[in-house]
Amino acid sequence: MTREERYESARELYAKIGVDTEKAMETLKELPVSLHCWQGDDVLGFDHEGPLTGGIQTTGDYPGRAKTPEQLMADMEKVMSLVPGKIKLNLHACYAIMEPGQFADRDQLEPKHFAKWVEFAKKHGVGIDFNPTFFSHDKVKDGLTLSSPDEETRRFWINHGKACIRISQYFAEETGVPCVMNIWTGDGFKDIPADRMGPRMRYKDSIEQILSEPYDYNKVKPCVESKVFGIGVEAYTVGSAEFSLSFAAANTDKCMPLMDNGHYHPTEVVSDKIPALLCFFPEIALHITRPIRWDSDHVVLFDDETREMAKEIVRNNAFDRVYMALDYFDASINRISAWTVGFRSWQKALLQALCTPNEMLKNLQDENRMTELMVQQEEAKMYPFGDVWAEYCSRCGVAGDSSWLEEVKTYEAEVLLKR
Ligand code: RNT
Ligand code: ZN
């Protein structure tokens, strides 16, 4: 059978259970998913020498890491040519591009330091998301930034946050797409603190000060990302789940919560938290990653929890209420492939969720027909989803199977290994 015939037969099968595969593909094509620039260079950026800090870590030394803005952009373009769907660019402040001899520290950053990224985004017709970088910098004092008891340190990082609000507004205005600006710090302690509330009160005040910088909430969408622990920060994290969620709940006119599915205890699932938050917040944001035993930031796969998260967005019709961003970094494999597999996996999860007879299943639940619900949920897994995926990829002009890897291997030989 040709691809077209396979799709036609899948379309008919899905139609019988009330799933419109045409509509599913149309919907998915328009849903932006943020592609994180930091998978390409192991979260190092361009504004400092020195290692990645902040309780996060990349492991592996696969050759070909992007070392310049030009290399990183070329790599991202390669990925964009291999994935279906709509991307948005996700940048960190440490990826500022300075002219030689024009160094500006993080509290002094200006839109002009990101003009080349705007040019890049415009070339591809995509929006930009942004992140202040509260790590990998010598002004991180004793592991603290926005929650530091040292006023000068805290001031520096507040000013960094404010500068990033202005840059986010610039991104939104230049691209015409709202900019999600995520506040995450690794602030915390390795061992049992004597004061848990003090740092949180300072953190609260600092974020309030950052958000007092004028911005249009239709254009700039600040988020607060929580975390449970980091490397070397095992005992206490200032921006814990309760802290961040409460902060967002108290400031729904100014910001929203961001959940990273690597930032919870291993038996907690973000798929269950999405609908809980949607009951209260107009909008929420996600960092999609794959934790293994801890926040290890492995490449996102088409696995159960990834699919379950996508389902919660789709079946609650929350497409314009959930901002989706990938967040992982694997330095042990080809980075273009890591990006591509993760992006494609999330696309698969969304497409499969869109091809699920959600209404029918919901009704079974509401009528307490739990035996049938189990059987039908299992049945849905066996539908010829691969044929719809192949059709979707073909319509997006990319390979539906793993043949894209050949292109990555050629790029590795011709470009990456020559760096
Ligand atoms: C770290 C957080 C954070 C970072 C990025 C680089 O645990 O997930 O979002 O991964 O900002
Ligand atoms: Zn994250």
PDB file of C-alpha atoms in Angstrom, residues 308 312 315-316 357-374 376-377:
ATOM      1  CA  GLU A 308      -0.698  11.670  29.103  1.00  0.00           C
ATOM      2  CA  GLU A 312      -4.682  16.732  29.191  1.00  0.00           C
ATOM      3  CA  ARG A 315      -9.111  16.899  25.850  1.00  0.00           C
ATOM      4  CA  ASN A 316      -9.568  20.017  27.929  1.00  0.00           C
ATOM      5  CA  PRO A 357     -12.089   9.644  20.826  1.00  0.00           C
ATOM      6  CA  ASN A 358     -12.016  11.877  23.865  1.00  0.00           C
ATOM      7  CA  GLU A 359     -15.734  12.644  24.005  1.00  0.00           C
ATOM      8  CA  MET A 360     -16.698   8.989  23.822  1.00  0.00           C
ATOM      9  CA  LEU A 361     -14.243   8.058  26.570  1.00  0.00           C
ATOM     10  CA  LYS A 362     -15.412  10.903  28.792  1.00  0.00           C
ATOM     11  CA  ASN A 363     -18.989   9.768  28.437  1.00  0.00           C
ATOM     12  CA  LEU A 364     -18.069   6.246  29.481  1.00  0.00           C
ATOM     13  CA  GLN A 365     -16.485   7.698  32.603  1.00  0.00           C
ATOM     14  CA  ASP A 366     -19.462   9.914  33.403  1.00  0.00           C
ATOM     15  CA  GLU A 367     -21.799   6.970  32.990  1.00  0.00           C
ATOM     16  CA  ASN A 368     -19.543   4.942  35.261  1.00  0.00           C
ATOM     17  CA  ARG A 369     -18.999   2.307  32.572  1.00  0.00           C
ATOM     18  CA  MET A 370     -15.498   1.665  33.823  1.00  0.00           C
ATOM     19  CA  THR A 371     -15.101  -1.801  32.341  1.00  0.00           C
ATOM     20  CA  GLU A 372     -15.802  -0.430  28.865  1.00  0.00           C
ATOM     21  CA  LEU A 373     -13.632   2.592  29.523  1.00  0.00           C
ATOM     22  CA  MET A 374     -10.631   0.400  30.220  1.00  0.00           C
ATOM     23  CA  GLN A 376     -11.776   1.295  24.872  1.00  0.00           C
ATOM     24  CA  GLN A 377      -8.749   3.144  26.215  1.00  0.00           C
TER      25      GLN A 377
END
